Short mmCIF file of C-alpha atoms and ligand atoms in Angstrom, two decimals:
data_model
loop_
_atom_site.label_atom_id
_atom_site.label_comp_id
_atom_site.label_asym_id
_atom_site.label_seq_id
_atom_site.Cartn_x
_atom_site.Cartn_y
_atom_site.Cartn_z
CA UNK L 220 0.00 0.00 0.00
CA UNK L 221 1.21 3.27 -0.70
CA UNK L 222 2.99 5.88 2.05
CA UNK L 223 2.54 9.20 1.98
CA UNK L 224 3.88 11.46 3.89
CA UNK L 225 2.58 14.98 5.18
CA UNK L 226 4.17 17.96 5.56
CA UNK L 227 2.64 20.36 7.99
CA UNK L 228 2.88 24.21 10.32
CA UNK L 229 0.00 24.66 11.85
CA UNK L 230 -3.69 23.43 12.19
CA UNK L 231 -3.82 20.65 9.75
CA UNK L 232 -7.50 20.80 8.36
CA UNK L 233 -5.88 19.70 4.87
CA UNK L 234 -3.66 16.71 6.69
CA UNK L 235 -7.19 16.02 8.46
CA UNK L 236 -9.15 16.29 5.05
CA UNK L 237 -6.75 13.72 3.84
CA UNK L 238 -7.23 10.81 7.15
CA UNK L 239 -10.84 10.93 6.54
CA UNK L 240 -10.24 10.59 3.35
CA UNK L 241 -8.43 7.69 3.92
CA UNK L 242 -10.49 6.03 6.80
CA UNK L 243 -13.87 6.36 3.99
CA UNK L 244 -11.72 4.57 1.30
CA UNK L 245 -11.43 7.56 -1.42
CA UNK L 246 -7.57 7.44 -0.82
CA UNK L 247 -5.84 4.09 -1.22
CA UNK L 248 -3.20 4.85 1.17
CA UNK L 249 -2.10 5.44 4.33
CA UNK L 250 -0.09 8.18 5.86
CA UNK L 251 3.39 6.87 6.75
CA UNK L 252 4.59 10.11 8.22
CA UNK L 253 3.80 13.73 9.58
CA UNK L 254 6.59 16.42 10.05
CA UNK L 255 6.06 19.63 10.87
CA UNK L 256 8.81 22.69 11.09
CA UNK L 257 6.82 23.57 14.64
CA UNK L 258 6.17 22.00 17.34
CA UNK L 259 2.45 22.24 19.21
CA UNK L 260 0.87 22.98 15.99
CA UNK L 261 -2.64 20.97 16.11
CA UNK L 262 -2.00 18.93 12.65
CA UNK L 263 0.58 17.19 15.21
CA UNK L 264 -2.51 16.36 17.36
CA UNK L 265 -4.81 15.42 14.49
CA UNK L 266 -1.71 12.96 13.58
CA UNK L 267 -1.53 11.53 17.31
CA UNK L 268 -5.12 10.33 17.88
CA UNK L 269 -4.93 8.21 14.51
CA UNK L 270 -1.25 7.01 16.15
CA UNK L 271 0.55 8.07 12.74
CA UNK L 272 4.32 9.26 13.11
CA UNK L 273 4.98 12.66 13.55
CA UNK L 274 8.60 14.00 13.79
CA UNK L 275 9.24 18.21 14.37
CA UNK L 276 12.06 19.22 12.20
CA UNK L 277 12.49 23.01 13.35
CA UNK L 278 14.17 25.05 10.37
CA UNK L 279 15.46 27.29 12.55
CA UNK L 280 17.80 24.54 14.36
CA UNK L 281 19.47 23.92 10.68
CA UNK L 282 22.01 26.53 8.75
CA UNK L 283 20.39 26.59 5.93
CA UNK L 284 17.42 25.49 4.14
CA UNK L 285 19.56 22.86 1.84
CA UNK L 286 20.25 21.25 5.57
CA UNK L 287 16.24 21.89 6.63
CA UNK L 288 15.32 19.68 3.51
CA UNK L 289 18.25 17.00 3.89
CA UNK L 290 16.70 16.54 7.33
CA UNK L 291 13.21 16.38 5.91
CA UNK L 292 13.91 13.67 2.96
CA UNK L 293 16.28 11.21 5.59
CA UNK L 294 12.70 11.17 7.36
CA UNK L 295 10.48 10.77 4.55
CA UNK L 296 13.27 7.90 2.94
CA UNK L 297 13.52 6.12 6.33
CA UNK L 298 9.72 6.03 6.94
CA UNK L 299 9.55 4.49 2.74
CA UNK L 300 7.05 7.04 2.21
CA UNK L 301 6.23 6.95 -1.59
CA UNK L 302 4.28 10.61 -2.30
CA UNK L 303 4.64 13.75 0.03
CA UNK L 304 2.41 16.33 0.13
CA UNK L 305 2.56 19.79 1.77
CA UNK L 306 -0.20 20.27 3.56
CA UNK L 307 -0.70 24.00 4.76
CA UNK L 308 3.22 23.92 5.20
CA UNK L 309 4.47 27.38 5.47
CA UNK L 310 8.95 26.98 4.65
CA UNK L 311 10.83 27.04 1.39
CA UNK L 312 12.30 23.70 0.66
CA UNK L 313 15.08 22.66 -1.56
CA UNK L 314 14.86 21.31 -4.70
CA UNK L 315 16.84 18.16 -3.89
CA UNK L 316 13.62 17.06 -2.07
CA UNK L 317 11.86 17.29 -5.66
CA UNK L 318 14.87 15.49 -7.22
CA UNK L 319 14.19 12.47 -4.87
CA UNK L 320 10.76 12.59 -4.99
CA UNK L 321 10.04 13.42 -8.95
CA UNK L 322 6.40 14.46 -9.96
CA UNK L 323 5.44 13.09 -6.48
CA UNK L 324 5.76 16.08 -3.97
CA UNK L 325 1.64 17.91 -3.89
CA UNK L 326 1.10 20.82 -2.81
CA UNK L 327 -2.49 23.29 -2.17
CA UNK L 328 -2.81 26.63 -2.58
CA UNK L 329 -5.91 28.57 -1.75
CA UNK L 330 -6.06 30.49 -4.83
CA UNK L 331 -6.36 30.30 -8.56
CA UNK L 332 -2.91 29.59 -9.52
CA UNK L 333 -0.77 31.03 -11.26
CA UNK L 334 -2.76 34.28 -9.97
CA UNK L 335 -1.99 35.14 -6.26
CA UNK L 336 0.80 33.17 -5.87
CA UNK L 337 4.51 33.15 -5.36
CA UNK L 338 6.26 35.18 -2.55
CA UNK L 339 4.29 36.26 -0.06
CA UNK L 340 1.20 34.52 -0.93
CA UNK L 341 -0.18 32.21 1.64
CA UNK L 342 -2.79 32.10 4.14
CA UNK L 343 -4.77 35.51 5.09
CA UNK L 344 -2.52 37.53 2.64
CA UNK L 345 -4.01 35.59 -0.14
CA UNK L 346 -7.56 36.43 0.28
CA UNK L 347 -7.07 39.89 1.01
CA UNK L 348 -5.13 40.43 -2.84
CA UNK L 349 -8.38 38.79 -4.10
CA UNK L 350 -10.48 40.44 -2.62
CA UNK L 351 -8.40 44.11 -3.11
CA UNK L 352 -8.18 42.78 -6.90
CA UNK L 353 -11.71 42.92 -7.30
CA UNK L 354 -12.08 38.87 -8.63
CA UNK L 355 -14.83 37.74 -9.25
CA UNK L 356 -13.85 33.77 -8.66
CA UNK L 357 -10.99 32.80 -6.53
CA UNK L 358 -10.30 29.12 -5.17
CA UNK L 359 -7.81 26.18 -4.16
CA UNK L 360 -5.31 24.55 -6.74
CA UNK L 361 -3.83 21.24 -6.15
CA UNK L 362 -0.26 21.08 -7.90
CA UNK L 363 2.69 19.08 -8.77
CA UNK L 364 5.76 21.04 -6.24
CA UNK L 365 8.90 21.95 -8.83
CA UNK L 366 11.77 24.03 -7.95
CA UNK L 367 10.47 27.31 -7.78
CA UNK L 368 7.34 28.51 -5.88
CA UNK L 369 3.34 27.48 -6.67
CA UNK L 370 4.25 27.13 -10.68
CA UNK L 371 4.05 23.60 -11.05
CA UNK L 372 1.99 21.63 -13.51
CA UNK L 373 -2.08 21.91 -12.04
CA UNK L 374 -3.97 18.66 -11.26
CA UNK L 375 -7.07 20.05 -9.72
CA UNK L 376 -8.93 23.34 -9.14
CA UNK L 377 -12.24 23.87 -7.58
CA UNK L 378 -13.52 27.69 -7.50
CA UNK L 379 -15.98 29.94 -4.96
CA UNK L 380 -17.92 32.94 -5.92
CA UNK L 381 -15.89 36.52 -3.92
CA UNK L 382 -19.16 38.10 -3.19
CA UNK L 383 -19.27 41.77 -2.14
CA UNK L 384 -19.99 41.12 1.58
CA UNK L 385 -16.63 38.63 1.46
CA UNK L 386 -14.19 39.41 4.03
CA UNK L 387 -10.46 37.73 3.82
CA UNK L 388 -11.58 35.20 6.67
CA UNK L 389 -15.20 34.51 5.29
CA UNK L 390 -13.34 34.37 1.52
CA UNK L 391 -10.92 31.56 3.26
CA UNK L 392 -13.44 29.40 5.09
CA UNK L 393 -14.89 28.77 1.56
CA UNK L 394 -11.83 28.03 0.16
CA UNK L 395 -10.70 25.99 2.76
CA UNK L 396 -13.75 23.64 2.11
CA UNK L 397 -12.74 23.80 -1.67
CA UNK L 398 -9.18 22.47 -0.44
CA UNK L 399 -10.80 19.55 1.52
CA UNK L 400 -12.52 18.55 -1.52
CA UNK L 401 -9.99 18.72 -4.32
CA UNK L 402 -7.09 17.47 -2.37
CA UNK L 403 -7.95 13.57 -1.76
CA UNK L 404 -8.53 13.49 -4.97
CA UNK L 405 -5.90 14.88 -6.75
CA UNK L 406 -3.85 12.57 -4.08
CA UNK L 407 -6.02 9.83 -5.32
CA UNK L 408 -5.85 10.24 -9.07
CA UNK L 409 -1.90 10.73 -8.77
CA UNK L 410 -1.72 6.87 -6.79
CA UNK L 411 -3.76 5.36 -10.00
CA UNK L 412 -1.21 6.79 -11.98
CA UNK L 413 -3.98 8.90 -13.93
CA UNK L 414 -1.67 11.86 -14.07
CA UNK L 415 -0.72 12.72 -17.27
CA UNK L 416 1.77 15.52 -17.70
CA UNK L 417 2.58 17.63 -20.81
CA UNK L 418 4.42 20.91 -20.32
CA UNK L 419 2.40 22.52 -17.38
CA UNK L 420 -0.62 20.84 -18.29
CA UNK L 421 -1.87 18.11 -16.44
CA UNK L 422 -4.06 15.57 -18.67
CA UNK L 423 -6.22 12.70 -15.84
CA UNK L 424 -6.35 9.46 -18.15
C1 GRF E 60 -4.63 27.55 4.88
O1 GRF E 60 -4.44 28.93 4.54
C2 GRF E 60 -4.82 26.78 3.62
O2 GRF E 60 -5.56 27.57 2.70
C3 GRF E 60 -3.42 26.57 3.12
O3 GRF E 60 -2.62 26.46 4.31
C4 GRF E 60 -3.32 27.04 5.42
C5 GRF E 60 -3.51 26.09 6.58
O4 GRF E 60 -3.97 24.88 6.10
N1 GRF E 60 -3.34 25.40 2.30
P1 GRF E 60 -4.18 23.64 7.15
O5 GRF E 60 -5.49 23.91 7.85
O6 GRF E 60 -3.01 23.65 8.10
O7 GRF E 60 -4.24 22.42 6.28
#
């Protein structure tokens, strides 16, 4: 059976989307692994009452982020974990964790990407540039992780209406749900080997 492993920084509603996912059969897997860079964070909880590994790997105890990410992959290699996905994780990582782990590192961003992403762009900052943009749609985008930030080849989006009363925390509790739904599956239809890629673009055979 597959192994994937998590990669978490704070409250873990995606890592969470992704165990019940797992305990009602829609993901053929189970979750080998959770590291997050912090320790206390509640996705470390959620991990603990279904007993799955967790490990804190603190960036700021390592030199540089080269070192971060050697520390990370050792974990994710040790634990045989065969797909990682980021999961609301908040740190750079280096690209010789994509090397080892080729078109099988996921990550979700609560936007329509490649608008409102890249430096800067995560959590509350996110929904406030959509909403200050004027949008009429924003979103979640599941997407193959590549060496440089939130550009890699889309497997799933799933869109919400901004509507004039939004505010950046009502905007992101609607996205949030959108992440809960497209993540298993992308996670699923990437373990059937129904990813397809060509260029950016993502075919699901
Ligand atoms: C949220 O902003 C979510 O949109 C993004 O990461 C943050 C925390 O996610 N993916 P989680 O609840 O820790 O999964």
């Amino acid at each position: 059976m597959a192994k994937i492993g998590v990669l978490v920084s704070g409250g873990g509603t995606n890592l969470q989307a992704i165990i019940d996912a797992i305990a009602n059969g829609r993901i053929d897997a189970e979750i080998g692994m959770v590291v997050s860079n912090k320790a206390g964070v509640y996705a470390l909880e959620r991990a603990g009452l279904r007993n799955i590994p967790t490990r804190v790997i603190d960036h700021r105890q390592y030199p540089s982020t080269v070192e971060f990410t050697r520390a990370i992959l050792e974990v994710m290699q040790t634990s045989r974990i065969d797909l990682i996905c980021l999961a609301g994780f908040l740190r750079i990582i280096d690209r010789l964790l994509v090397d080892a782990y080729p078109n099988r590192i996921l990550n979700i961003h609560p936007a329509l990407l490649p608008a409102f992403g890249g430096k800067g762009m995560y959590g509350h900052y996110v929904h406030e540039a959509v909403i200050a943009s004027g949008v009429k749609y924003s979103g979640a985008t599941v997407h193959l992780v590549t060496d440089e930030t939130d550009v890699g080849p889309i497997i799933a989006q799933g869109i919400v209406a901004v509507e004039d009363n939004d505010t950046p925390d009502s905007l992101a509790a609607k996205v949030l749900g959108i992440e809960h739904q497209i993540y298993p599956q992308a996670i699923q239809l990437l373990l059937e080997g129904r990813i397809k890629i060509d260029g950016l673009r993502v075919r699901i055979k």
